[in-house]
PDB file of C-alpha atoms in Angstrom:
ATOM      1  CA  UNK A1262      -4.686   0.953  12.620  1.00 33.00           C
ATOM      2  CA  UNK A1263      -3.039  -1.905  10.312  1.00 34.00           C
ATOM      3  CA  UNK A1264      -3.345  -0.003   7.448  1.00 40.00           C
ATOM      4  CA  UNK A1265      -1.481   3.161   9.182  1.00 41.00           C
ATOM      5  CA  UNK A1266       1.322   1.113  10.346  1.00 39.00           C
ATOM      6  CA  UNK A1267       2.033  -0.385   6.962  1.00 45.00           C
ATOM      7  CA  UNK A1268       2.001   3.389   5.405  1.00 47.00           C
ATOM      8  CA  UNK A1269       4.458   4.709   8.400  1.00 46.00           C
ATOM      9  CA  UNK A1270       6.630   1.345   7.982  1.00 44.00           C
ATOM     10  CA  UNK A1271       6.779   2.213   4.010  1.00 50.00           C
ATOM     11  CA  UNK A1272       8.722   6.016   4.986  1.00 51.00           C
ATOM     12  CA  UNK A1273      12.182   5.975   5.474  1.00 51.00           C
ATOM     13  CA  UNK A1274      13.219   8.381   8.469  1.00 50.00           C
ATOM     14  CA  UNK A1275      14.671  11.918   7.452  1.00 49.00           C
ATOM     15  CA  UNK A1276      18.143  12.364   8.544  1.00 52.00           C
ATOM     16  CA  UNK A1277      17.466  16.499   8.434  1.00 72.00           C
ATOM     17  CA  UNK A1278      14.150  18.179   9.509  1.00 92.00           C
ATOM     18  CA  UNK A1279      12.693  20.106   6.672  1.00 98.00           C
ATOM     19  CA  UNK A1280      10.943  23.372   7.015  1.00 98.00           C
ATOM     20  CA  UNK A1281       7.190  22.804   5.050  1.00 98.00           C
ATOM     21  CA  UNK A1282       3.843  24.611   4.738  1.00 98.00           C
ATOM     22  CA  UNK A1283       1.363  22.542   3.895  1.00 99.00           C
ATOM     23  CA  UNK A1284      -2.323  23.726   2.381  1.00 98.00           C
ATOM     24  CA  UNK A1285      -5.102  22.445   0.324  1.00 98.00           C
ATOM     25  CA  UNK A1286      -8.371  23.270  -1.103  1.00 96.00           C
ATOM     26  CA  UNK A1287     -10.675  21.289   0.875  1.00 96.00           C
ATOM     27  CA  UNK A1288     -10.639  22.981   3.998  1.00 97.00           C
ATOM     28  CA  UNK A1289      -8.213  22.975   7.220  1.00 98.00           C
ATOM     29  CA  UNK A1290     -10.049  20.594   9.298  1.00 98.00           C
ATOM     30  CA  UNK A1291     -10.287  17.793   6.609  1.00 97.00           C
ATOM     31  CA  UNK A1292      -9.165  14.147   7.240  1.00 97.00           C
ATOM     32  CA  UNK A1293      -6.910  14.094   4.363  1.00 97.00           C
ATOM     33  CA  UNK A1294      -4.810  17.045   5.253  1.00 98.00           C
ATOM     34  CA  UNK A1295      -4.595  16.219   8.931  1.00 98.00           C
ATOM     35  CA  UNK A1296      -3.342  12.564   8.113  1.00 98.00           C
ATOM     36  CA  UNK A1297      -0.762  14.001   6.052  1.00 98.00           C
ATOM     37  CA  UNK A1298       0.560  16.709   8.030  1.00 98.00           C
ATOM     38  CA  UNK A1299       0.668  13.670  10.716  1.00 98.00           C
ATOM     39  CA  UNK A1300       2.912  11.773   8.412  1.00 98.00           C
ATOM     40  CA  UNK A1301       5.226  14.339   7.579  1.00 98.00           C
ATOM     41  CA  UNK A1302       5.825  15.356  11.021  1.00 98.00           C
ATOM     42  CA  UNK A1303       6.396  11.968  12.168  1.00 98.00           C
ATOM     43  CA  UNK A1304       9.223  11.095   9.794  1.00 97.00           C
ATOM     44  CA  UNK A1305      10.784  14.335  10.843  1.00 97.00           C
ATOM     45  CA  UNK A1306       9.815  17.252   9.233  1.00 98.00           C
ATOM     46  CA  UNK A1307       9.016  20.477  10.669  1.00 98.00           C
ATOM     47  CA  UNK A1308       5.475  21.631   9.098  1.00 98.00           C
ATOM     48  CA  UNK A1309       3.081  24.282   9.423  1.00 98.00           C
ATOM     49  CA  UNK A1310      -0.842  24.000   8.044  1.00 99.00           C
ATOM     50  CA  UNK A1311      -2.126  26.890   6.482  1.00 98.00           C
ATOM     51  CA  UNK A1312      -5.465  26.241   4.990  1.00 98.00           C
ATOM     52  CA  UNK A1313      -8.740  27.456   3.977  1.00 98.00           C
ATOM     53  CA  UNK A1314     -11.318  27.874   7.028  1.00 98.00           C
ATOM     54  CA  UNK A1315     -13.894  25.862   4.660  1.00 97.00           C
ATOM     55  CA  UNK A1316     -13.978  23.773   1.475  1.00 96.00           C
ATOM     56  CA  UNK A1317     -13.004  25.917  -1.428  1.00 96.00           C
ATOM     57  CA  UNK A1318     -12.245  23.498  -4.166  1.00 93.00           C
ATOM     58  CA  UNK A1319     -12.331  24.642  -7.651  1.00 93.00           C
ATOM     59  CA  UNK A1320     -11.359  28.130  -7.169  1.00 95.00           C
ATOM     60  CA  UNK A1321      -8.105  28.122  -8.835  1.00 95.00           C
ATOM     61  CA  UNK A1322      -5.837  31.015  -8.130  1.00 97.00           C
ATOM     62  CA  UNK A1323      -8.632  33.118  -6.509  1.00 97.00           C
ATOM     63  CA  UNK A1324      -7.153  35.418  -4.035  1.00 97.00           C
ATOM     64  CA  UNK A1325      -9.092  37.605  -1.452  1.00 98.00           C
ATOM     65  CA  UNK A1326      -8.389  39.010   1.954  1.00 98.00           C
ATOM     66  CA  UNK A1327      -9.398  37.127   4.641  1.00 98.00           C
ATOM     67  CA  UNK A1328     -12.337  38.242   6.747  1.00 98.00           C
ATOM     68  CA  UNK A1329     -13.884  37.269   9.896  1.00 98.00           C
ATOM     69  CA  UNK A1330     -16.023  34.211   9.859  1.00 98.00           C
ATOM     70  CA  UNK A1331     -20.213  34.773   9.699  1.00 98.00           C
ATOM     71  CA  UNK A1332     -20.690  30.961   9.909  1.00 97.00           C
ATOM     72  CA  UNK A1333     -18.740  28.108  11.483  1.00 98.00           C
ATOM     73  CA  UNK A1334     -15.562  26.704   9.997  1.00 98.00           C
ATOM     74  CA  UNK A1335     -16.232  23.618   8.062  1.00 97.00           C
ATOM     75  CA  UNK A1336     -17.215  20.697  10.362  1.00 98.00           C
ATOM     76  CA  UNK A1337     -18.070  23.212  13.031  1.00 97.00           C
ATOM     77  CA  UNK A1338     -14.131  23.377  13.417  1.00 98.00           C
ATOM     78  CA  UNK A1339     -14.586  27.029  14.526  1.00 97.00           C
ATOM     79  CA  UNK A1340     -17.470  29.395  15.784  1.00 98.00           C
ATOM     80  CA  UNK A1341     -19.088  31.514  13.946  1.00 98.00           C
ATOM     81  CA  UNK A1342     -17.793  35.270  14.467  1.00 98.00           C
ATOM     82  CA  UNK A1343     -14.069  33.967  14.500  1.00 98.00           C
ATOM     83  CA  UNK A1344     -11.321  36.197  13.496  1.00 98.00           C
ATOM     84  CA  UNK A1345     -10.174  36.006   9.960  1.00 98.00           C
ATOM     85  CA  UNK A1346      -6.936  33.681  10.588  1.00 98.00           C
ATOM     86  CA  UNK A1347      -6.998  31.406  13.709  1.00 98.00           C
ATOM     87  CA  UNK A1348      -5.423  28.091  14.767  1.00 98.00           C
ATOM     88  CA  UNK A1349      -6.277  25.103  16.658  1.00 97.00           C
ATOM     89  CA  UNK A1350      -5.984  25.364  20.446  1.00 95.00           C
ATOM     90  CA  UNK A1351      -4.103  22.287  20.940  1.00 96.00           C
ATOM     91  CA  UNK A1352      -1.603  22.591  18.118  1.00 98.00           C
ATOM     92  CA  UNK A1353      -0.855  26.203  17.009  1.00 98.00           C
ATOM     93  CA  UNK A1354       0.587  24.797  13.950  1.00 98.00           C
ATOM     94  CA  UNK A1355      -2.797  24.057  12.681  1.00 98.00           C
ATOM     95  CA  UNK A1356      -3.911  27.294  11.122  1.00 98.00           C
ATOM     96  CA  UNK A1357      -6.885  27.992   9.081  1.00 98.00           C
ATOM     97  CA  UNK A1358      -7.298  31.520   6.842  1.00 98.00           C
ATOM     98  CA  UNK A1359     -10.587  32.421   5.926  1.00 98.00           C
ATOM     99  CA  UNK A1360     -10.415  32.970   2.228  1.00 98.00           C
ATOM    100  CA  UNK A1361      -9.051  30.979  -0.782  1.00 98.00           C
ATOM    101  CA  UNK A1362      -5.947  28.395  -1.235  1.00 98.00           C
ATOM    102  CA  UNK A1363      -3.882  31.062  -3.003  1.00 98.00           C
ATOM    103  CA  UNK A1364      -4.382  33.218   0.047  1.00 98.00           C
ATOM    104  CA  UNK A1365      -4.265  30.367   2.508  1.00 98.00           C
ATOM    105  CA  UNK A1366      -0.524  29.370   1.353  1.00 98.00           C
ATOM    106  CA  UNK A1367       0.627  32.700   0.961  1.00 98.00           C
ATOM    107  CA  UNK A1368      -0.001  33.600   4.466  1.00 98.00           C
ATOM    108  CA  UNK A1369       1.610  30.400   5.659  1.00 98.00           C
ATOM    109  CA  UNK A1370       4.996  31.434   3.560  1.00 98.00           C
ATOM    110  CA  UNK A1371       4.839  35.157   4.644  1.00 98.00           C
ATOM    111  CA  UNK A1372       3.421  34.931   7.920  1.00 98.00           C
ATOM    112  CA  UNK A1373       3.535  31.697   9.628  1.00 98.00           C
ATOM    113  CA  UNK A1374       6.957  30.399   8.528  1.00 98.00           C
ATOM    114  CA  UNK A1375       8.652  33.010   9.858  1.00 98.00           C
ATOM    115  CA  UNK A1376       6.928  32.821  12.911  1.00 98.00           C
ATOM    116  CA  UNK A1377       7.541  29.176  13.466  1.00 98.00           C
ATOM    117  CA  UNK A1378      10.791  28.619  11.006  1.00 98.00           C
ATOM    118  CA  UNK A1379      12.513  31.666  11.521  1.00 98.00           C
ATOM    119  CA  UNK A1380      12.879  31.860   8.034  1.00 98.00           C
ATOM    120  CA  UNK A1381      10.971  31.175   4.740  1.00 98.00           C
ATOM    121  CA  UNK A1382       9.634  27.657   4.178  1.00 98.00           C
ATOM    122  CA  UNK A1383      12.042  25.133   2.244  1.00 98.00           C
ATOM    123  CA  UNK A1384       9.310  23.625   0.493  1.00 98.00           C
ATOM    124  CA  UNK A1385       5.436  23.630  -0.113  1.00 98.00           C
ATOM    125  CA  UNK A1386       3.047  20.951  -0.629  1.00 98.00           C
ATOM    126  CA  UNK A1387      -0.569  21.291  -1.322  1.00 98.00           C
ATOM    127  CA  UNK A1388      -3.532  18.473  -0.736  1.00 95.00           C
ATOM    128  CA  UNK A1389      -3.889  15.799  -1.280  1.00 95.00           C
ATOM    129  CA  UNK A1390      -7.149  16.518  -2.808  1.00 93.00           C
ATOM    130  CA  UNK A1391      -9.479  13.804  -3.431  1.00 92.00           C
ATOM    131  CA  UNK A1392     -12.529  12.937  -5.738  1.00 73.00           C
ATOM    132  CA  UNK A1393     -12.637  15.089  -8.930  1.00 54.00           C
ATOM    133  CA  UNK A1394     -14.296  14.268 -12.217  1.00 44.00           C
ATOM    134  CA  UNK A1395     -12.342  13.887 -15.705  1.00 42.00           C
ATOM    135  CA  UNK A1396     -13.171  12.295 -18.808  1.00 41.00           C
ATOM    136  CA  UNK A1397     -10.497   9.854 -20.525  1.00 40.00           C
ATOM    137  CA  UNK A1398     -10.058   9.795 -24.428  1.00 41.00           C
ATOM    138  CA  UNK A1399     -10.650   8.438 -26.395  1.00 40.00           C
ATOM    139  CA  UNK A1400     -13.348   6.961 -24.885  1.00 40.00           C
ATOM    140  CA  UNK A1401     -14.606   9.647 -23.629  1.00 41.00           C
ATOM    141  CA  UNK A1402     -15.696   7.911 -20.308  1.00 40.00           C
ATOM    142  CA  UNK A1403     -16.195  10.179 -17.200  1.00 41.00           C
ATOM    143  CA  UNK A1404     -14.757   8.570 -14.285  1.00 42.00           C
ATOM    144  CA  UNK A1405     -13.612   9.972 -10.455  1.00 45.00           C
ATOM    145  CA  UNK A1406     -10.025  10.989 -11.139  1.00 52.00           C
ATOM    146  CA  UNK A1407      -7.941  13.845  -9.401  1.00 76.00           C
ATOM    147  CA  UNK A1408      -6.186  17.266 -10.831  1.00 91.00           C
ATOM    148  CA  UNK A1409      -5.565  16.213 -14.064  1.00 93.00           C
ATOM    149  CA  UNK A1410      -4.727  17.912 -17.864  1.00 91.00           C
ATOM    150  CA  UNK A1411      -6.988  21.223 -18.018  1.00 91.00           C
ATOM    151  CA  UNK A1412      -8.342  20.820 -14.292  1.00 92.00           C
ATOM    152  CA  UNK A1413      -5.267  22.213 -13.138  1.00 94.00           C
ATOM    153  CA  UNK A1414      -6.482  25.728 -14.524  1.00 95.00           C
ATOM    154  CA  UNK A1415      -9.314  25.560 -11.704  1.00 95.00           C
ATOM    155  CA  UNK A1416      -8.152  23.446  -9.455  1.00 95.00           C
ATOM    156  CA  UNK A1417      -7.579  25.270  -5.778  1.00 96.00           C
ATOM    157  CA  UNK A1418      -4.557  22.836  -4.781  1.00 97.00           C
ATOM    158  CA  UNK A1419      -2.730  23.486  -7.820  1.00 97.00           C
ATOM    159  CA  UNK A1420      -3.464  27.064  -7.015  1.00 98.00           C
ATOM    160  CA  UNK A1421      -1.969  26.942  -3.839  1.00 98.00           C
ATOM    161  CA  UNK A1422       1.242  25.230  -5.163  1.00 98.00           C
ATOM    162  CA  UNK A1423       1.609  27.348  -7.726  1.00 98.00           C
ATOM    163  CA  UNK A1424       1.353  30.575  -5.854  1.00 98.00           C
ATOM    164  CA  UNK A1425       4.322  29.197  -3.392  1.00 98.00           C
ATOM    165  CA  UNK A1426       6.443  28.468  -6.844  1.00 98.00           C
ATOM    166  CA  UNK A1427       5.869  31.912  -7.539  1.00 98.00           C
ATOM    167  CA  UNK A1428       7.142  33.251  -4.328  1.00 98.00           C
ATOM    168  CA  UNK A1429      10.373  31.031  -5.235  1.00 98.00           C
ATOM    169  CA  UNK A1430       9.117  28.104  -2.696  1.00 98.00           C
ATOM    170  CA  UNK A1431       9.584  24.591  -4.483  1.00 98.00           C
ATOM    171  CA  UNK A1432       6.119  23.391  -4.601  1.00 98.00           C
ATOM    172  CA  UNK A1433       4.129  20.044  -5.172  1.00 98.00           C
ATOM    173  CA  UNK A1434       0.291  19.368  -5.374  1.00 98.00           C
ATOM    174  CA  UNK A1435      -0.954  16.063  -4.570  1.00 98.00           C
ATOM    175  CA  UNK A1436      -4.366  14.775  -5.836  1.00 97.00           C
ATOM    176  CA  UNK A1437      -5.917  11.048  -5.733  1.00 95.00           C
ATOM    177  CA  UNK A1438      -8.992   9.735  -7.450  1.00 92.00           C
ATOM    178  CA  UNK A1439     -10.822   8.258  -4.352  1.00 94.00           C
ATOM    179  CA  UNK A1440     -12.478   9.784  -1.190  1.00 93.00           C
ATOM    180  CA  UNK A1441     -14.651  13.002  -0.529  1.00 89.00           C
ATOM    181  CA  UNK A1442     -14.163  15.780   2.039  1.00 90.00           C
ATOM    182  CA  UNK A1443     -14.415  14.586   5.431  1.00 95.00           C
ATOM    183  CA  UNK A1444     -14.222  15.637   8.915  1.00 97.00           C
ATOM    184  CA  UNK A1445     -10.407  15.073  10.729  1.00 97.00           C
ATOM    185  CA  UNK A1446     -12.793  13.131  13.371  1.00 97.00           C
ATOM    186  CA  UNK A1447     -13.887  10.617  11.407  1.00 96.00           C
ATOM    187  CA  UNK A1448     -12.418   6.941  10.908  1.00 96.00           C
ATOM    188  CA  UNK A1449      -9.399   6.855   8.919  1.00 96.00           C
ATOM    189  CA  UNK A1450     -10.280   5.000   5.562  1.00 95.00           C
ATOM    190  CA  UNK A1451      -7.463   2.932   3.683  1.00 96.00           C
ATOM    191  CA  UNK A1452      -7.099   5.195   0.942  1.00 96.00           C
ATOM    192  CA  UNK A1453      -6.532   8.220   3.413  1.00 97.00           C
ATOM    193  CA  UNK A1454      -3.202   6.345   4.642  1.00 98.00           C
ATOM    194  CA  UNK A1455      -2.371   5.312   1.051  1.00 98.00           C
ATOM    195  CA  UNK A1456      -2.469   8.555  -0.321  1.00 97.00           C
ATOM    196  CA  UNK A1457      -0.980  10.404   2.868  1.00 98.00           C
ATOM    197  CA  UNK A1458       1.998   7.686   2.592  1.00 98.00           C
ATOM    198  CA  UNK A1459       2.808   8.090  -1.142  1.00 98.00           C
ATOM    199  CA  UNK A1460       2.315  11.851  -0.927  1.00 98.00           C
ATOM    200  CA  UNK A1461       5.202  11.699   2.380  1.00 98.00           C
ATOM    201  CA  UNK A1462       7.364   9.329   0.132  1.00 98.00           C
ATOM    202  CA  UNK A1463       7.669  11.797  -2.962  1.00 98.00           C
ATOM    203  CA  UNK A1464       8.120  14.629  -0.651  1.00 98.00           C
ATOM    204  CA  UNK A1465      10.876  12.614   0.824  1.00 98.00           C
ATOM    205  CA  UNK A1466      12.463  11.621  -2.232  1.00 98.00           C
ATOM    206  CA  UNK A1467      12.463  15.237  -3.236  1.00 98.00           C
ATOM    207  CA  UNK A1468      14.040  16.343  -0.254  1.00 98.00           C
ATOM    208  CA  UNK A1469      16.645  13.436  -0.620  1.00 97.00           C
ATOM    209  CA  UNK A1470      17.894  14.664  -3.794  1.00 97.00           C
ATOM    210  CA  UNK A1471      19.330  18.051  -2.260  1.00 97.00           C
ATOM    211  CA  UNK A1472      18.803  21.725  -2.987  1.00 97.00           C
ATOM    212  CA  UNK A1473      17.507  23.306  -5.004  1.00 98.00           C
ATOM    213  CA  UNK A1474      14.636  21.022  -4.561  1.00 98.00           C
ATOM    214  CA  UNK A1475      13.277  22.133  -8.291  1.00 98.00           C
ATOM    215  CA  UNK A1476      14.119  24.800 -10.771  1.00 98.00           C
ATOM    216  CA  UNK A1477      12.886  28.489 -10.663  1.00 97.00           C
ATOM    217  CA  UNK A1478       9.085  28.695 -12.011  1.00 97.00           C
ATOM    218  CA  UNK A1479       8.648  24.747 -11.755  1.00 98.00           C
ATOM    219  CA  UNK A1480       5.982  22.952  -9.345  1.00 98.00           C
ATOM    220  CA  UNK A1481       5.007  18.935  -9.445  1.00 98.00           C
ATOM    221  CA  UNK A1482       1.538  18.051 -10.227  1.00 98.00           C
ATOM    222  CA  UNK A1483       1.108  14.221  -8.695  1.00 98.00           C
ATOM    223  CA  UNK A1484      -1.844  12.346  -9.280  1.00 97.00           C
ATOM    224  CA  UNK A1485      -3.115   9.000  -7.833  1.00 97.00           C
ATOM    225  CA  UNK A1486      -5.476   6.430  -8.921  1.00 95.00           C
ATOM    226  CA  UNK A1487      -8.204   4.800  -7.112  1.00 94.00           C
ATOM    227  CA  UNK A1488      -7.706   3.010  -4.146  1.00 95.00           C
ATOM    228  CA  UNK A1489     -10.801   0.380  -3.631  1.00 87.00           C
ATOM    229  CA  UNK A1490     -11.802  -3.266  -2.793  1.00 82.00           C
ATOM    230  CA  UNK A1491      -8.648  -5.251  -3.243  1.00 87.00           C
ATOM    231  CA  UNK A1492      -7.185  -2.753  -5.897  1.00 88.00           C
ATOM    232  CA  UNK A1493      -3.974  -0.417  -4.919  1.00 95.00           C
ATOM    233  CA  UNK A1494      -4.713  -0.954  -0.899  1.00 96.00           C
ATOM    234  CA  UNK A1495      -1.082  -0.379  -0.020  1.00 96.00           C
ATOM    235  CA  UNK A1496       1.507   2.273  -0.890  1.00 97.00           C
ATOM    236  CA  UNK A1497       3.992  -0.650  -2.074  1.00 97.00           C
ATOM    237  CA  UNK A1498       0.992  -1.585  -4.720  1.00 97.00           C
ATOM    238  CA  UNK A1499       2.087   2.028  -6.765  1.00 98.00           C
ATOM    239  CA  UNK A1500       4.415   2.806  -9.289  1.00 98.00           C
ATOM    240  CA  UNK A1501       5.262   6.582 -10.575  1.00 98.00           C
ATOM    241  CA  UNK A1502       5.393   7.849 -14.049  1.00 98.00           C
ATOM    242  CA  UNK A1503       6.828  10.681 -15.368  1.00 98.00           C
ATOM    243  CA  UNK A1504       4.462  12.401 -17.138  1.00 98.00           C
ATOM    244  CA  UNK A1505       2.807  15.445 -19.187  1.00 98.00           C
ATOM    245  CA  UNK A1506       0.097  17.781 -17.983  1.00 97.00           C
ATOM    246  CA  UNK A1507      -1.370  18.375 -21.436  1.00 97.00           C
ATOM    247  CA  UNK A1508      -1.124  16.665 -24.523  1.00 96.00           C
ATOM    248  CA  UNK A1509       1.692  17.766 -26.466  1.00 95.00           C
ATOM    249  CA  UNK A1510       0.429  20.198 -29.989  1.00 92.00           C
ATOM    250  CA  UNK A1511       1.475  19.014 -33.239  1.00 89.00           C
ATOM    251  CA  UNK A1512       5.251  20.099 -33.447  1.00 88.00           C
ATOM    252  CA  UNK A1513       5.232  20.840 -30.096  1.00 92.00           C
ATOM    253  CA  UNK A1514       9.146  20.648 -28.637  1.00 95.00           C
ATOM    254  CA  UNK A1515      10.267  17.154 -27.288  1.00 97.00           C
ATOM    255  CA  UNK A1516      10.052  16.135 -23.701  1.00 98.00           C
ATOM    256  CA  UNK A1517      13.127  14.764 -21.588  1.00 98.00           C
ATOM    257  CA  UNK A1518      13.910  11.129 -23.275  1.00 98.00           C
ATOM    258  CA  UNK A1519      12.890   8.232 -20.930  1.00 98.00           C
ATOM    259  CA  UNK A1520      11.517   4.988 -21.057  1.00 98.00           C
ATOM    260  CA  UNK A1521      12.716   4.751 -24.880  1.00 97.00           C
ATOM    261  CA  UNK A1522      10.960   8.045 -25.965  1.00 97.00           C
ATOM    262  CA  UNK A1523      11.079  11.824 -26.331  1.00 98.00           C
ATOM    263  CA  UNK A1524       7.233  12.157 -25.642  1.00 98.00           C
ATOM    264  CA  UNK A1525       5.917  11.580 -22.142  1.00 98.00           C
ATOM    265  CA  UNK A1526       2.475  10.424 -21.490  1.00 98.00           C
ATOM    266  CA  UNK A1527      -0.046  12.646 -20.324  1.00 97.00           C
ATOM    267  CA  UNK A1528      -1.179  12.412 -16.815  1.00 97.00           C
ATOM    268  CA  UNK A1529      -4.496  11.219 -17.766  1.00 95.00           C
ATOM    269  CA  UNK A1530      -3.023   8.322 -19.433  1.00 96.00           C
ATOM    270  CA  UNK A1531      -0.870   6.957 -16.687  1.00 97.00           C
ATOM    271  CA  UNK A1532      -3.926   7.155 -14.128  1.00 95.00           C
ATOM    272  CA  UNK A1533      -6.032   5.535 -16.555  1.00 93.00           C
ATOM    273  CA  UNK A1534      -3.927   2.565 -17.376  1.00 95.00           C
ATOM    274  CA  UNK A1535      -4.727  -0.386 -15.604  1.00 93.00           C
ATOM    275  CA  UNK A1536      -2.901  -1.106 -12.540  1.00 92.00           C
ATOM    276  CA  UNK A1537      -1.641   1.242  -9.723  1.00 96.00           C
ATOM    277  CA  UNK A1538       0.078   4.133 -11.669  1.00 97.00           C
ATOM    278  CA  UNK A1539       0.555   7.178 -10.551  1.00 98.00           C
ATOM    279  CA  UNK A1540       1.703  10.228 -12.511  1.00 98.00           C
ATOM    280  CA  UNK A1541       4.194  12.937 -11.705  1.00 98.00           C
ATOM    281  CA  UNK A1542       3.853  15.782 -14.381  1.00 98.00           C
ATOM    282  CA  UNK A1543       6.653  19.133 -14.192  1.00 98.00           C
ATOM    283  CA  UNK A1544       4.601  22.249 -14.553  1.00 98.00           C
ATOM    284  CA  UNK A1545       4.968  26.020 -15.020  1.00 98.00           C
ATOM    285  CA  UNK A1546       3.894  27.909 -12.029  1.00 98.00           C
ATOM    286  CA  UNK A1547       3.159  30.931 -14.195  1.00 97.00           C
ATOM    287  CA  UNK A1548       0.611  29.072 -16.927  1.00 97.00           C
ATOM    288  CA  UNK A1549      -0.036  25.783 -15.132  1.00 97.00           C
ATOM    289  CA  UNK A1550       1.356  24.494 -18.108  1.00 96.00           C
ATOM    290  CA  UNK A1551       3.795  22.022 -18.951  1.00 98.00           C
ATOM    291  CA  UNK A1552       7.271  22.908 -18.234  1.00 98.00           C
ATOM    292  CA  UNK A1553      10.387  22.448 -20.911  1.00 98.00           C
ATOM    293  CA  UNK A1554      12.209  19.514 -21.482  1.00 98.00           C
ATOM    294  CA  UNK A1555      15.420  20.830 -19.620  1.00 98.00           C
ATOM    295  CA  UNK A1556      13.434  20.997 -16.403  1.00 98.00           C
ATOM    296  CA  UNK A1557      11.563  18.007 -16.714  1.00 98.00           C
ATOM    297  CA  UNK A1558      15.484  16.658 -17.089  1.00 98.00           C
ATOM    298  CA  UNK A1559      16.203  17.934 -13.952  1.00 98.00           C
ATOM    299  CA  UNK A1560      13.206  16.510 -11.942  1.00 98.00           C
ATOM    300  CA  UNK A1561      13.967  13.232 -13.865  1.00 98.00           C
ATOM    301  CA  UNK A1562      17.572  13.283 -12.326  1.00 98.00           C
ATOM    302  CA  UNK A1563      16.345  13.827  -9.073  1.00 98.00           C
ATOM    303  CA  UNK A1564      13.315  11.531  -8.969  1.00 98.00           C
ATOM    304  CA  UNK A1565      14.697   8.778 -11.081  1.00 97.00           C
ATOM    305  CA  UNK A1566      14.929   6.183  -8.321  1.00 96.00           C
ATOM    306  CA  UNK A1567      11.287   6.308  -7.744  1.00 98.00           C
ATOM    307  CA  UNK A1568      10.211   6.361 -11.671  1.00 98.00           C
ATOM    308  CA  UNK A1569       8.868   3.775 -13.624  1.00 98.00           C
ATOM    309  CA  UNK A1570       7.472   3.138 -17.136  1.00 98.00           C
ATOM    310  CA  UNK A1571       4.310   2.411 -18.521  1.00 98.00           C
ATOM    311  CA  UNK A1572       3.764  -1.052 -19.664  1.00 95.00           C
ATOM    312  CA  UNK A1573       4.333  -1.375 -23.696  1.00 87.00           C
TER     313      UNK A1573
END
């Protein structure tokens, strides 16, 4: 409870409610998305959750019509034989779709948003995803990381966010190093509250920057380092750094100039730096690669107050 209070105290209340569709690839009944939903709602947003009925990690931008359940939803959150789409009996804003993250996000945007908001959502967020394996250069050390670099091509969380951006809804994908897919009924671990608070803070910072929240065909990829032991155990411990998704090829155009350079660090190098550094990359929805410098500059201007530089 104390970690939850610390997390909530970190979050300023919104002065105006924003209509948000929330999805993920770990499933609708998983604790991380439920805590994130609660925090986004508690600070004043109007949120609808639309996520897969089961864990669909690593499915990228796969898409298929939802079908009735032939087995129970994850963590027995709905019985076998349930309809292709459904909702929590005590909170109809918590919805499952028996298909992929992309399909779930589209259902949230095209079907649930008009029902609950009377209009398209103003923002879409995906995640936060937890616990993926990534290899850090130059040591080639494989550690638990998040949706970094080329992993974005197969990430269902990223697939959901880019689907929203393709439908002209500003979108953010959030991922963290620590954690695993756990039922919403399980005790809430420290990392859950920390990642949820950080994700809500970045969401609020983007909202506070004013509309349009992001340029067209742009999404943000946000990744967090590990929360463990005495390391990075409070939202206040973290610093955000503007980054690239992939390393720049030789002769590639320059990035936006910040922190004394026109070449942004890769998100892998940011998250791999000692300390509590989280990365924010500006991506293209159509390719899941890096956006150009002019669009990076828009995001830099919007989030400058929450951004830092890596230690020299």
